[in-house]
Coordinates of C-alpha atoms in Angstrom, one line a residue:
Chain A
M23 CA 94.5 112.0 182.9
N24 CA 94.0 109.0 180.6
E25 CA 92.0 110.4 177.7
K26 CA 93.3 110.6 174.2
R27 CA 92.4 113.2 171.6
S28 CA 93.0 112.9 167.9
V29 CA 94.8 115.7 166.2
W30 CA 92.3 115.2 163.3
D31 CA 89.6 116.9 165.5
Y32 CA 91.4 120.1 164.5
E33 CA 91.3 119.5 160.7
C34 CA 88.6 122.1 160.0
I35 CA 90.6 124.7 161.9
V36 CA 94.2 124.2 160.8
G37 CA 93.9 122.1 157.6
R38 CA 95.5 118.7 156.8
G39 CA 99.1 119.6 156.2
L40 CA 100.1 120.3 159.8
L41 CA 98.2 117.3 161.1
E42 CA 99.9 114.9 158.7
D43 CA 103.2 116.3 159.8
L44 CA 102.3 115.8 163.5
E45 CA 101.6 112.1 162.8
L46 CA 104.9 111.7 161.0
L47 CA 107.0 113.5 163.6
A48 CA 105.4 111.5 166.4
E49 CA 106.2 108.2 164.6
N50 CA 109.8 109.2 165.0
I51 CA 109.6 109.8 168.8
S52 CA 110.4 106.9 171.0
G53 CA 110.1 106.7 174.7
K54 CA 108.0 108.2 177.4
V55 CA 107.2 111.9 177.9
Q56 CA 106.6 113.3 181.3
H57 CA 105.3 116.8 182.3
V58 CA 105.7 118.2 185.8
N59 CA 104.2 121.4 187.1
S60 CA 102.5 122.7 190.3
T61 CA 98.8 122.5 189.6
Y62 CA 96.2 120.7 187.4
T63 CA 93.9 123.8 187.4
G64 CA 94.3 127.5 187.3
G65 CA 96.6 129.5 185.1
G66 CA 98.0 129.1 181.6
V67 CA 100.4 126.3 182.2
A68 CA 97.7 123.9 183.5
E69 CA 95.4 124.9 180.6
I70 CA 98.0 124.1 178.0
L71 CA 98.8 120.8 179.6
N72 CA 95.2 119.8 179.9
S73 CA 95.0 120.1 176.1
L74 CA 98.5 118.9 175.2
I75 CA 98.6 115.7 177.2
P76 CA 95.6 114.1 175.4
L77 CA 97.0 115.1 172.1
F78 CA 100.4 113.5 172.9
K79 CA 98.5 110.3 173.8
G80 CA 96.4 110.6 170.7
L81 CA 99.6 110.4 168.7
D82 CA 100.4 107.2 170.6
I83 CA 103.2 108.8 172.6
E84 CA 103.3 107.4 176.2
T85 CA 102.7 110.6 178.3
E86 CA 102.4 111.2 182.0
W87 CA 101.5 114.4 183.8
N88 CA 102.6 114.8 187.5
I89 CA 102.1 117.7 189.8
I90 CA 104.2 118.6 192.8
R91 CA 102.6 119.1 196.2
G92 CA 103.5 121.6 199.0
D93 CA 102.0 123.6 201.8
D94 CA 100.8 127.2 201.8
E95 CA 104.2 128.4 202.8
F96 CA 105.8 126.6 199.8
F97 CA 103.4 128.2 197.4
S98 CA 103.9 131.6 199.1
V99 CA 107.6 131.2 198.5
T100 CA 107.2 130.1 194.9
K101 CA 104.8 133.0 194.3
S102 CA 107.4 135.4 195.7
F103 CA 110.1 133.7 193.5
H104 CA 107.7 134.3 190.5
N105 CA 107.4 137.9 191.3
Q106 CA 111.1 138.4 191.9
L107 CA 112.0 136.6 188.7
H108 CA 109.8 138.5 186.4
G109 CA 109.7 141.9 188.0
R110 CA 107.5 143.4 190.6
V111 CA 105.0 146.2 190.9
G112 CA 103.4 147.0 194.2
N113 CA 104.1 145.6 197.6
S114 CA 104.8 142.0 198.6
V115 CA 107.4 140.0 200.4
D116 CA 110.6 141.2 198.9
I117 CA 113.3 138.7 199.7
H118 CA 115.9 141.0 198.2
A119 CA 114.9 144.0 200.2
H120 CA 117.9 143.8 202.5
E121 CA 120.1 145.4 199.9
K122 CA 118.0 148.5 199.9
V123 CA 118.4 148.9 203.7
S124 CA 121.4 150.6 205.2
V125 CA 123.1 148.4 207.7
L126 CA 123.8 151.4 209.9
E127 CA 120.1 152.5 209.8
D128 CA 118.5 149.1 210.4
L129 CA 120.9 146.3 211.1
E130 CA 118.4 144.4 213.0
R131 CA 115.9 144.5 210.2
E132 CA 118.5 143.2 207.7
I133 CA 119.3 140.3 209.9
E134 CA 115.7 139.4 210.2
E135 CA 115.2 139.6 206.4
L136 CA 118.3 137.5 205.7
S137 CA 116.9 134.9 208.1
M138 CA 113.5 135.0 206.4
K139 CA 115.2 134.6 203.0
K140 CA 117.1 131.6 204.3
R141 CA 113.8 130.1 205.5
M142 CA 112.2 130.6 202.1
L143 CA 115.0 128.9 200.3
E144 CA 114.9 126.0 202.8
T145 CA 111.1 125.7 202.3
Y146 CA 111.6 125.5 198.6
L147 CA 114.3 122.9 198.9
Y148 CA 112.4 120.9 201.5
W149 CA 109.3 120.5 199.3
N150 CA 111.3 119.7 196.2
K151 CA 113.0 117.0 198.2
V152 CA 109.6 115.6 199.4
N153 CA 108.3 115.6 195.8
A154 CA 111.5 114.0 194.5
E155 CA 111.1 111.2 197.0
E156 CA 107.4 110.6 196.1
M157 CA 107.6 111.0 192.3
T158 CA 109.1 108.7 189.7
N159 CA 110.8 110.7 187.1
D160 CA 111.7 108.0 184.6
G161 CA 110.6 109.7 181.4
D162 CA 112.7 109.8 178.3
F163 CA 111.7 113.4 177.9
V164 CA 110.9 115.2 181.1
F165 CA 109.4 118.7 180.8
I166 CA 109.6 120.6 184.1
H167 CA 107.4 123.7 184.0
D168 CA 108.5 126.9 185.7
P169 CA 110.5 127.4 188.9
Q170 CA 108.3 125.5 191.4
P171 CA 109.6 122.0 190.5
A172 CA 113.0 123.0 189.0
A173 CA 115.1 121.5 191.8
L174 CA 113.7 118.0 190.9
I175 CA 116.6 117.9 188.4
H176 CA 118.6 116.3 191.2
T177 CA 116.6 113.1 190.7
K178 CA 117.6 112.8 187.1
E179 CA 118.8 109.3 186.2
K180 CA 118.0 109.1 182.5
G181 CA 116.4 110.9 179.6
N182 CA 116.4 114.4 178.3
W183 CA 115.3 117.0 181.0
I184 CA 113.8 120.2 179.7
W185 CA 113.1 123.3 181.8
R186 CA 110.1 124.9 180.3
C187 CA 110.0 128.5 181.5
H188 CA 106.7 130.3 180.9
I189 CA 107.7 133.6 182.6
D190 CA 110.0 136.5 181.7
V191 CA 113.3 136.0 183.5
S192 CA 115.3 138.5 181.5
S193 CA 115.6 141.0 184.4
P194 CA 115.3 138.9 187.5
D195 CA 116.2 139.6 191.1
P196 CA 119.9 138.4 191.0
L197 CA 119.7 136.5 194.2
V198 CA 116.7 134.4 193.3
W199 CA 118.0 133.9 189.8
N200 CA 121.4 132.7 190.9
F201 CA 119.7 130.3 193.3
L202 CA 117.5 128.9 190.6
R203 CA 120.2 128.9 187.9
D204 CA 122.2 126.3 189.9
F205 CA 119.3 123.9 189.2
V206 CA 118.4 125.0 185.7
S207 CA 121.9 124.9 184.3
K208 CA 121.9 121.1 185.0
Y209 CA 119.0 120.5 182.5
D210 CA 119.7 119.3 179.0
A211 CA 117.8 122.2 177.5
S212 CA 115.4 125.0 178.3
I213 CA 112.4 126.4 176.4
F214 CA 111.4 130.1 176.5
S215 CA 108.3 131.7 175.0
T216 CA 110.3 134.5 173.3
P217 CA 113.9 135.6 173.2
L218 CA 112.9 138.6 175.3
F219 CA 112.2 136.3 178.2
S220 CA 115.5 134.4 178.0
R221 CA 118.8 134.6 179.9
P222 CA 122.3 134.8 178.4
D223 CA 123.9 133.0 181.3
L224 CA 122.3 129.5 181.3
G225 CA 124.9 127.5 179.5
I226 CA 122.4 125.1 178.1
R227 CA 120.4 124.9 174.8
Q228 CA 117.5 127.4 174.7
F229 CA 114.6 126.6 172.4
L230 CA 111.9 129.0 171.5
V231 CA 108.3 127.8 171.7
P232 CA 105.5 130.4 172.2
P233 CA 102.5 129.1 174.2
S234 CA 99.1 128.5 172.7
I235 CA 95.3 128.1 173.2
D236 CA 93.1 125.2 172.4
P237 CA 90.3 126.2 170.0
L238 CA 88.3 123.1 171.0
S239 CA 88.5 123.6 174.7
D240 CA 85.4 124.8 176.6
K241 CA 87.1 128.2 177.0
N242 CA 87.5 128.8 173.3
I243 CA 84.9 126.6 171.4
E244 CA 82.1 128.3 169.5
L245 CA 79.1 129.0 171.7
P246 CA 75.4 129.4 170.6
Q247 CA 74.0 132.8 171.6
S248 CA 71.5 131.1 174.0
E249 CA 74.5 129.7 176.0
I250 CA 76.1 133.2 176.2
D251 CA 72.8 134.7 177.3
K252 CA 72.3 132.1 179.9
V253 CA 75.7 132.9 181.5
L254 CA 75.0 136.7 181.3
D255 CA 71.7 136.2 183.0
K256 CA 73.3 134.2 185.8
Y257 CA 75.6 137.1 186.6
E258 CA 72.9 139.7 186.0
I259 CA 74.7 141.3 183.1
T260 CA 72.5 142.9 180.4
T261 CA 73.4 143.5 176.8
D262 CA 71.9 146.9 176.5
K263 CA 75.3 148.6 176.9
P264 CA 78.5 147.7 175.2
I265 CA 80.8 145.5 177.3
I266 CA 84.5 145.9 178.1
T267 CA 86.0 142.8 179.7
Q268 CA 89.3 141.9 181.4
V269 CA 89.6 138.3 182.4
S270 CA 92.6 137.8 184.6
R271 CA 93.8 136.5 188.0
F272 CA 93.5 139.0 190.9
D273 CA 97.1 139.9 190.7
R274 CA 98.7 143.4 191.0
L275 CA 100.6 142.9 187.7
K276 CA 97.3 142.8 185.8
D277 CA 96.6 146.5 186.7
L278 CA 92.9 146.0 187.5
P279 CA 92.8 149.5 189.1
G280 CA 94.1 150.9 185.8
V281 CA 91.4 149.1 183.9
I282 CA 88.8 150.6 186.2
D283 CA 90.2 154.1 185.8
A284 CA 90.2 153.7 182.0
Y285 CA 86.6 152.5 182.1
K286 CA 85.6 155.5 184.2
L287 CA 87.1 157.9 181.7
V288 CA 85.2 156.2 178.8
K289 CA 82.0 156.0 180.9
K290 CA 81.9 159.8 181.0
R291 CA 81.4 159.8 177.2
I292 CA 79.9 156.4 176.3
D293 CA 77.4 154.5 178.4
C294 CA 79.1 151.1 178.8
Q295 CA 79.8 148.4 181.3
L296 CA 82.9 146.6 182.6
I297 CA 83.3 143.0 183.5
L298 CA 86.3 142.1 185.6
A299 CA 86.3 138.3 185.9
G300 CA 89.0 136.4 187.6
G301 CA 90.0 133.8 190.0
V302 CA 92.6 133.1 192.6
A303 CA 95.0 130.2 191.8
S304 CA 95.8 127.6 194.4
D305 CA 99.4 128.6 194.3
D306 CA 98.7 132.3 194.7
P307 CA 97.9 133.3 198.3
E308 CA 98.1 137.0 197.4
G309 CA 95.0 136.9 195.2
M310 CA 92.3 137.6 197.8
E311 CA 94.2 140.6 199.0
V312 CA 94.2 142.1 195.5
Y313 CA 90.5 141.2 195.0
R314 CA 89.6 143.2 198.1
E315 CA 91.6 146.2 196.9
V316 CA 89.8 146.1 193.5
Q317 CA 86.4 145.7 195.2
K318 CA 87.0 148.9 197.1
K319 CA 87.9 150.8 194.0
A320 CA 84.8 149.6 192.2
E321 CA 82.5 150.5 195.0
G322 CA 79.4 152.5 193.9
E323 CA 79.9 151.7 190.2
A324 CA 76.7 149.9 189.2
D325 CA 78.0 149.0 185.8
I326 CA 81.2 147.4 187.0
H327 CA 80.7 143.6 187.3
L328 CA 83.4 142.5 189.6
L329 CA 83.2 138.7 189.4
L330 CA 85.3 136.4 191.6
G331 CA 85.2 132.9 190.4
S332 CA 84.7 131.1 193.7
P333 CA 84.1 128.3 193.1
P334 CA 86.1 129.0 189.9
F335 CA 84.2 130.1 186.8
T336 CA 83.6 127.3 184.4
D337 CA 85.5 127.7 181.1
I338 CA 82.2 128.0 179.3
E339 CA 81.4 131.1 181.5
I340 CA 84.8 132.7 180.7
N341 CA 84.2 131.9 177.0
A342 CA 80.7 133.6 177.2
F343 CA 82.1 136.7 178.9
Q344 CA 84.6 137.1 176.2
R345 CA 82.2 136.4 173.4
A346 CA 79.7 138.9 174.8
S347 CA 82.3 141.6 174.9
N348 CA 82.8 144.5 172.4
V349 CA 86.4 145.1 173.6
I350 CA 88.7 142.9 175.5
M351 CA 91.4 144.3 177.8
Q352 CA 94.7 142.9 179.1
K353 CA 96.2 146.0 180.6
S354 CA 99.0 144.2 182.4
L355 CA 102.0 146.1 183.8
K356 CA 104.1 143.0 183.5
E357 CA 103.1 139.8 181.8
G358 CA 104.3 136.4 181.0
F359 CA 102.9 135.6 177.6
G360 CA 99.3 136.7 178.4
L361 CA 97.4 133.9 176.6
V362 CA 94.1 135.5 177.5
V363 CA 94.9 137.9 174.7
S364 CA 94.9 135.1 172.2
E365 CA 91.6 133.8 173.6
G366 CA 90.1 137.2 173.0
L367 CA 91.5 137.5 169.5
W368 CA 90.4 134.0 168.6
K369 CA 86.8 135.0 169.4
G370 CA 87.2 137.8 166.9
K371 CA 87.4 140.6 169.4
P372 CA 89.8 143.5 169.3
V373 CA 92.2 143.5 172.3
I374 CA 93.7 146.5 174.0
G375 CA 96.8 145.4 175.9
G376 CA 99.7 146.8 177.8
A377 CA 102.9 146.8 175.8
T378 CA 104.6 144.3 178.0
G379 CA 105.8 140.6 177.9
G380 CA 104.1 138.5 175.2
I381 CA 101.3 140.9 174.6
P382 CA 102.9 142.7 171.6
L383 CA 103.4 139.4 169.9
Q384 CA 99.7 138.9 169.9
V385 CA 98.4 142.5 169.7
I386 CA 99.8 143.9 166.5
N387 CA 99.2 147.6 167.0
G388 CA 96.4 148.9 164.8
V389 CA 96.0 145.4 163.1
T390 CA 94.6 143.1 165.8
G391 CA 94.1 145.6 168.5
Y392 CA 96.0 148.4 170.3
L393 CA 99.0 148.5 172.6
V394 CA 98.7 151.1 175.3
H395 CA 101.0 152.6 177.9
S396 CA 98.6 154.6 180.2
V397 CA 95.1 154.8 181.5
E398 CA 94.4 157.7 179.2
G399 CA 95.7 155.7 176.2
A400 CA 93.6 152.8 177.1
A401 CA 90.5 155.0 177.5
Y402 CA 91.1 156.6 174.1
K403 CA 91.4 153.3 172.3
I404 CA 88.4 151.8 174.1
A405 CA 86.3 154.8 173.0
N406 CA 87.5 154.5 169.4
L407 CA 86.5 150.9 169.2
L408 CA 83.1 151.4 170.8
K409 CA 82.3 154.2 168.5
D410 CA 83.4 152.4 165.3
P411 CA 82.1 148.8 165.4
E412 CA 83.3 148.1 161.8
L413 CA 86.8 148.9 162.9
A414 CA 86.4 146.7 165.9
Q415 CA 85.2 143.9 163.7
K416 CA 88.1 144.2 161.2
L417 CA 90.7 144.1 164.0
G418 CA 88.9 141.1 165.5
E419 CA 88.9 139.2 162.2
N420 CA 92.6 139.9 161.8
G421 CA 93.2 138.8 165.3
R422 CA 91.5 135.4 164.7
E423 CA 93.7 134.8 161.7
H424 CA 96.8 135.8 163.6
V425 CA 96.0 133.3 166.3
R426 CA 95.2 130.6 163.8
H427 CA 98.6 130.9 162.2
N428 CA 100.7 131.4 165.4
F429 CA 99.1 130.5 168.7
L430 CA 97.0 127.3 168.5
I431 CA 97.7 124.1 170.4
T432 CA 98.6 122.1 167.2
R433 CA 101.5 124.4 166.5
H434 CA 102.6 124.1 170.1
L435 CA 102.5 120.3 169.8
K436 CA 104.6 120.4 166.6
D437 CA 107.2 122.6 168.3
Y438 CA 107.5 120.1 171.3
L439 CA 107.9 117.2 168.9
L440 CA 110.6 119.1 167.0
V441 CA 112.4 120.0 170.3
M442 CA 112.4 116.3 171.3
L443 CA 113.8 115.3 167.9
S444 CA 116.4 118.0 168.2
L445 CA 117.5 116.6 171.6
E446 CA 117.9 113.1 170.2
N447 CA 119.9 114.4 167.2
P448 CA 122.3 117.3 167.7
S449 CA 122.6 118.0 163.9
R450 CA 121.2 121.3 162.5
I451 CA 119.6 119.2 159.7
I452 CA 117.6 116.2 160.8
R453 CA 116.4 113.7 158.1
L454 CA 113.5 111.5 159.0
Chain B
M25 CA 110.9 107.3 134.4
S26 CA 111.3 107.0 138.2
D27 CA 108.7 108.2 140.7
F28 CA 109.6 111.4 142.5
T29 CA 108.6 111.9 146.2
F30 CA 108.2 115.4 147.4
Y31 CA 109.7 116.4 150.7
K32 CA 109.2 119.2 153.2
A33 CA 110.7 120.5 156.3
R34 CA 109.6 122.0 159.6
Y35 CA 111.8 124.4 161.5
Q36 CA 112.5 124.7 165.2
S37 CA 114.0 127.9 166.5
E38 CA 116.9 127.9 169.0
L39 CA 118.7 130.8 170.6
T40 CA 122.4 131.1 169.8
G41 CA 123.1 133.1 172.9
K42 CA 124.4 135.9 170.7
S43 CA 122.7 139.3 170.6
A44 CA 123.5 142.8 169.4
R45 CA 122.5 146.3 170.6
D46 CA 124.2 148.2 167.8
L47 CA 125.6 147.8 164.3
H48 CA 129.1 146.9 165.4
E49 CA 127.8 144.2 167.7
L50 CA 125.6 143.0 164.9
I51 CA 128.5 142.7 162.5
S52 CA 130.7 140.9 165.1
A53 CA 128.0 138.3 165.9
M54 CA 127.1 137.9 162.2
K55 CA 130.6 136.8 161.4
T56 CA 130.5 133.9 163.9
V57 CA 127.0 132.6 164.1
D58 CA 126.3 129.4 162.3
E59 CA 124.9 129.4 158.8
S60 CA 121.4 128.3 159.9
S61 CA 121.1 131.5 161.8
I62 CA 121.8 133.6 158.7
F63 CA 119.3 131.5 156.9
H64 CA 116.7 132.0 159.6
H65 CA 117.0 135.7 159.7
V66 CA 117.0 136.2 156.0
Y67 CA 114.2 133.8 155.0
H68 CA 111.9 132.9 157.8
A69 CA 109.6 135.8 157.3
L70 CA 108.6 134.3 153.9
L71 CA 107.1 131.4 155.8
D72 CA 105.1 133.6 158.2
Y73 CA 101.5 134.7 157.6
H74 CA 101.3 138.5 156.9
F75 CA 98.3 140.8 156.9
L76 CA 100.1 143.4 154.9
P77 CA 103.0 143.3 152.5
M78 CA 106.2 143.1 154.5
E79 CA 108.0 146.5 154.8
Y80 CA 111.3 144.7 155.1
P81 CA 111.5 141.1 154.1
N82 CA 114.3 140.0 156.5
D83 CA 115.1 140.4 160.2
F84 CA 118.3 142.4 159.7
A85 CA 116.6 145.1 157.7
Y86 CA 113.6 145.2 160.0
W87 CA 115.7 145.6 163.1
I88 CA 118.0 148.2 161.6
A89 CA 115.0 150.3 160.7
D90 CA 113.0 149.7 163.8
A91 CA 115.5 149.6 166.6
L92 CA 118.4 151.6 165.1
H93 CA 116.4 154.0 163.0
E94 CA 118.6 153.7 160.0
P95 CA 116.1 153.3 157.2
A96 CA 118.5 153.8 154.3
L97 CA 120.6 150.9 155.3
A98 CA 117.5 148.8 156.0
E99 CA 116.3 149.5 152.4
R100 CA 119.7 148.3 151.0
L101 CA 119.4 145.1 153.1
A102 CA 115.8 144.6 152.1
D103 CA 116.8 144.1 148.5
P104 CA 120.3 142.7 148.5
D105 CA 120.1 141.0 145.1
L106 CA 120.6 137.4 146.0
R107 CA 120.2 136.0 142.4
E108 CA 123.8 134.9 142.1
I109 CA 124.1 133.7 145.7
H110 CA 123.5 130.0 146.2
D111 CA 125.1 129.3 149.5
L112 CA 124.9 130.7 153.0
E113 CA 128.5 131.8 153.3
A114 CA 128.1 133.9 150.2
L115 CA 124.9 135.3 151.7
R116 CA 126.6 136.1 155.0
A117 CA 129.4 137.9 153.1
R118 CA 126.9 139.8 150.9
I119 CA 125.0 141.1 154.0
L120 CA 128.2 142.0 155.8
S121 CA 129.6 143.9 152.8
I122 CA 126.4 145.9 152.5
I123 CA 126.6 146.9 156.2
E124 CA 130.3 147.6 156.1
D125 CA 130.1 149.6 152.9
Y126 CA 127.4 151.7 154.5
L127 CA 129.5 152.3 157.6
T128 CA 132.3 153.8 155.5
T129 CA 130.1 156.7 154.5
H130 CA 127.7 157.0 157.5
D131 CA 128.3 157.5 161.2
V132 CA 125.8 155.1 162.7
T133 CA 125.5 155.7 166.4
G134 CA 122.1 154.2 167.1
V135 CA 121.7 151.8 170.0
A136 CA 118.7 149.5 170.5
G137 CA 116.7 150.2 173.6
V138 CA 116.2 147.7 176.4
G139 CA 114.1 144.8 175.0
Q140 CA 114.9 145.7 171.4
E141 CA 118.2 143.9 171.1
F142 CA 118.7 141.7 168.1
H143 CA 118.7 138.0 169.2
F144 CA 120.4 135.6 166.8
I145 CA 118.3 132.5 166.4
R146 CA 119.4 129.4 164.6
C147 CA 117.0 127.0 163.0
I148 CA 116.9 123.3 163.1
S149 CA 115.5 121.7 160.0
V150 CA 113.6 118.5 160.3
I151 CA 113.2 117.1 156.8
F152 CA 110.7 114.4 155.9
P153 CA 108.8 112.9 152.9
T154 CA 105.3 114.0 152.1
R155 CA 102.5 111.8 150.7
Y156 CA 102.9 113.5 147.3
V157 CA 104.6 111.4 144.6
A158 CA 104.8 112.2 140.9
S159 CA 105.7 109.9 138.1
N160 CA 105.7 112.4 135.3
M161 CA 105.8 116.2 134.8
G162 CA 102.1 116.5 134.5
E163 CA 101.7 114.9 137.9
A164 CA 104.5 117.0 139.3
L165 CA 102.6 120.1 138.1
E166 CA 99.5 119.0 139.9
V167 CA 101.5 118.3 143.1
L168 CA 103.0 121.8 143.0
K169 CA 99.5 123.3 142.6
N170 CA 98.3 121.6 145.8
I171 CA 101.2 120.8 148.1
D172 CA 101.7 122.8 151.3
L173 CA 103.5 126.1 150.9
D174 CA 106.1 124.7 153.4
S175 CA 107.1 122.3 150.5
I176 CA 107.4 125.2 148.1
F177 CA 109.6 127.0 150.6
Y178 CA 111.6 123.8 151.2
Y179 CA 112.4 123.1 147.5
F180 CA 112.9 126.5 146.1
I181 CA 114.5 128.2 149.1
A182 CA 115.6 126.1 152.0
S183 CA 116.9 123.0 150.2
R184 CA 118.9 125.2 147.8
M185 CA 120.5 127.2 150.6
L186 CA 120.8 124.7 153.5
S187 CA 121.8 121.3 152.1
G188 CA 120.9 121.3 148.4
E189 CA 120.2 117.6 148.2
H190 CA 116.5 117.6 147.5
Y191 CA 116.6 120.6 145.2
K192 CA 119.3 118.7 143.2
A193 CA 117.2 115.6 143.2
F194 CA 114.3 117.6 141.9
S195 CA 116.5 119.2 139.3
H196 CA 117.9 115.9 138.1
W197 CA 114.4 114.4 137.9
I198 CA 113.2 117.3 135.7
I199 CA 116.3 117.1 133.5
E200 CA 115.7 113.4 133.2
N201 CA 112.4 114.4 131.7
N202 CA 114.2 116.3 128.9
S203 CA 113.3 119.6 130.6
H204 CA 116.7 121.2 130.9
E205 CA 115.5 124.7 129.9
L206 CA 112.6 124.5 132.4
M207 CA 115.1 123.8 135.2
E208 CA 117.1 126.8 134.2
E209 CA 114.0 129.0 134.5
L210 CA 113.2 127.5 137.9
D211 CA 116.8 128.1 139.0
N212 CA 116.4 131.7 138.2
L213 CA 113.4 132.2 140.5
Y214 CA 114.1 135.0 143.0
P215 CA 112.2 134.6 146.3
Y216 CA 112.5 138.3 147.3
G217 CA 110.5 139.2 144.2
F218 CA 107.3 137.8 145.6
A219 CA 104.8 139.2 148.2
N220 CA 104.4 135.8 149.7
L221 CA 104.9 132.1 149.1
N222 CA 101.6 131.6 147.3
A223 CA 102.6 134.2 144.8
M224 CA 105.8 132.2 144.3
R225 CA 103.8 129.0 143.8
V226 CA 101.7 130.7 141.2
E227 CA 104.8 131.8 139.3
I228 CA 106.3 128.3 139.4
V229 CA 103.1 126.8 138.1
K230 CA 103.0 129.4 135.3
I231 CA 106.6 128.7 134.3
I232 CA 105.9 125.0 134.0
E233 CA 102.6 125.4 132.2
R234 CA 104.2 127.8 129.7
Y235 CA 107.0 125.3 129.2
F236 CA 104.5 122.5 128.5
W237 CA 102.6 124.8 126.0
E238 CA 105.8 125.6 124.1
H239 CA 107.5 122.1 124.1
L240 CA 104.9 119.4 124.4

């Protein structure tokens, strides 16, 4: 990725003050910045980096973005790590399951699971070693995103290495966390999205940087009505009934069955339709299985539009689904930050979200949307908003301002520059 | 008369690793966290955008009401009368004394639920010059009308409490302009009296304009 983007493209959205500050802060950064994660596409981390890297370059900061490679087994292992680190709902490979099994009852099974666990850790280490040999990590500021490439720290020769954790590791599986902590504790610093996601046992500096959306990306930019209509036509969605939408990966933690149940309750009272639009990330082998489960649950419901992005939806299509909606859902059972909430709010839509992870930071209950704890609660709030469009509009307007002040990419860039300056100068007060 | 360059600061949050689940843990941690953490928790909400007036203007008061369900103590902390307090150690002592006084007459047993712990955050201030320069009081007034609210926060709150240098420089520059009484009035500005920073800016501009009207 070589293109540059000027921060001044954002002037009409965030004003001059922040942009002047970005230029001044960047002038005080010297050296090369490197970002490493596991994919160029799919998921919030890749989206953020697709926006951030050109902005870093636009500020004349030498910046490189590398991804690690691995086989299906590696990504299956890291997906399992992900689930074990930030909690699990439903069934999947549980590498900690041996603790729940009595040795007397099932010694053989325990041995098999311990052996499987060992293979998983070996797979993780093997692919990190392969990537370490292939990748040149010579940045002055090396941002390693999430657990997948965390073991690359062993290749550190220079610079400040920062482990950027996008997930909630506050209550992890102890075995997986202890394994990962051995790597993470060797970094110069870490970054968490909120204190709620952090760990007390890292022994390194922990900065706080919430994630962000890019208001100028295809996913969030203003669209003419004709463009929205074109997308709806393509997917045979009409606008004669109000639209409820959840955009999310096909992942059990997103509670897609719960969204369908809430929709069915509302549908008894208000004629409406539901869009469930999602994809399956390249590092998420479990996704197709979840898609088939949701497909079965939606069978026979003509007004449920279950859309699997395969090939992936374009960002314009996602944008159009959100803009065509009356209410946006993110009924997650467990969530990282849940940036899709900010995407909905930025489009002036009220969002109903599960009270988990980063969602309560974006959905201010009764101000930008509603936080719900059950299918019934979600159905009640959906119905309220569909019956009262003025209320929905007011919450949506509040949501847009909330995102403007807190969750745009320009603020994210400013935070990274401040973290970099902080690592170069250990003082609490830094004078430029 | 010398030119005066206006400064501002941006703040980066960093976890201290200290957290509290109840009032006793809060007191214990509050006694040892660094000054910038006290500053952050008392003042950062003034920099944030709010849809509605803040129920409690600082994190300590908010957490005590929300997580420990002790609204009477939260109300005392919401208006701790900081007029005579010009450094962070005095501010720390004032907050501690309000909480400890309360505990002498109240049996507080509330414990925050999981996920509601109070996490002590310190702030790192990165201070830098803005493009705004004034060569006389008239120009300074125009700058104050237009400059980012971050600069208003920096001069009238952060600089006074964290390092003092730029507030003192501003003060000297105003006094150089034979405006000693004006500086006294600005010294007495009380940030907790305002709904937000823009309201504080309006009051600053009003004070200076009134001073001009009476003295020039």
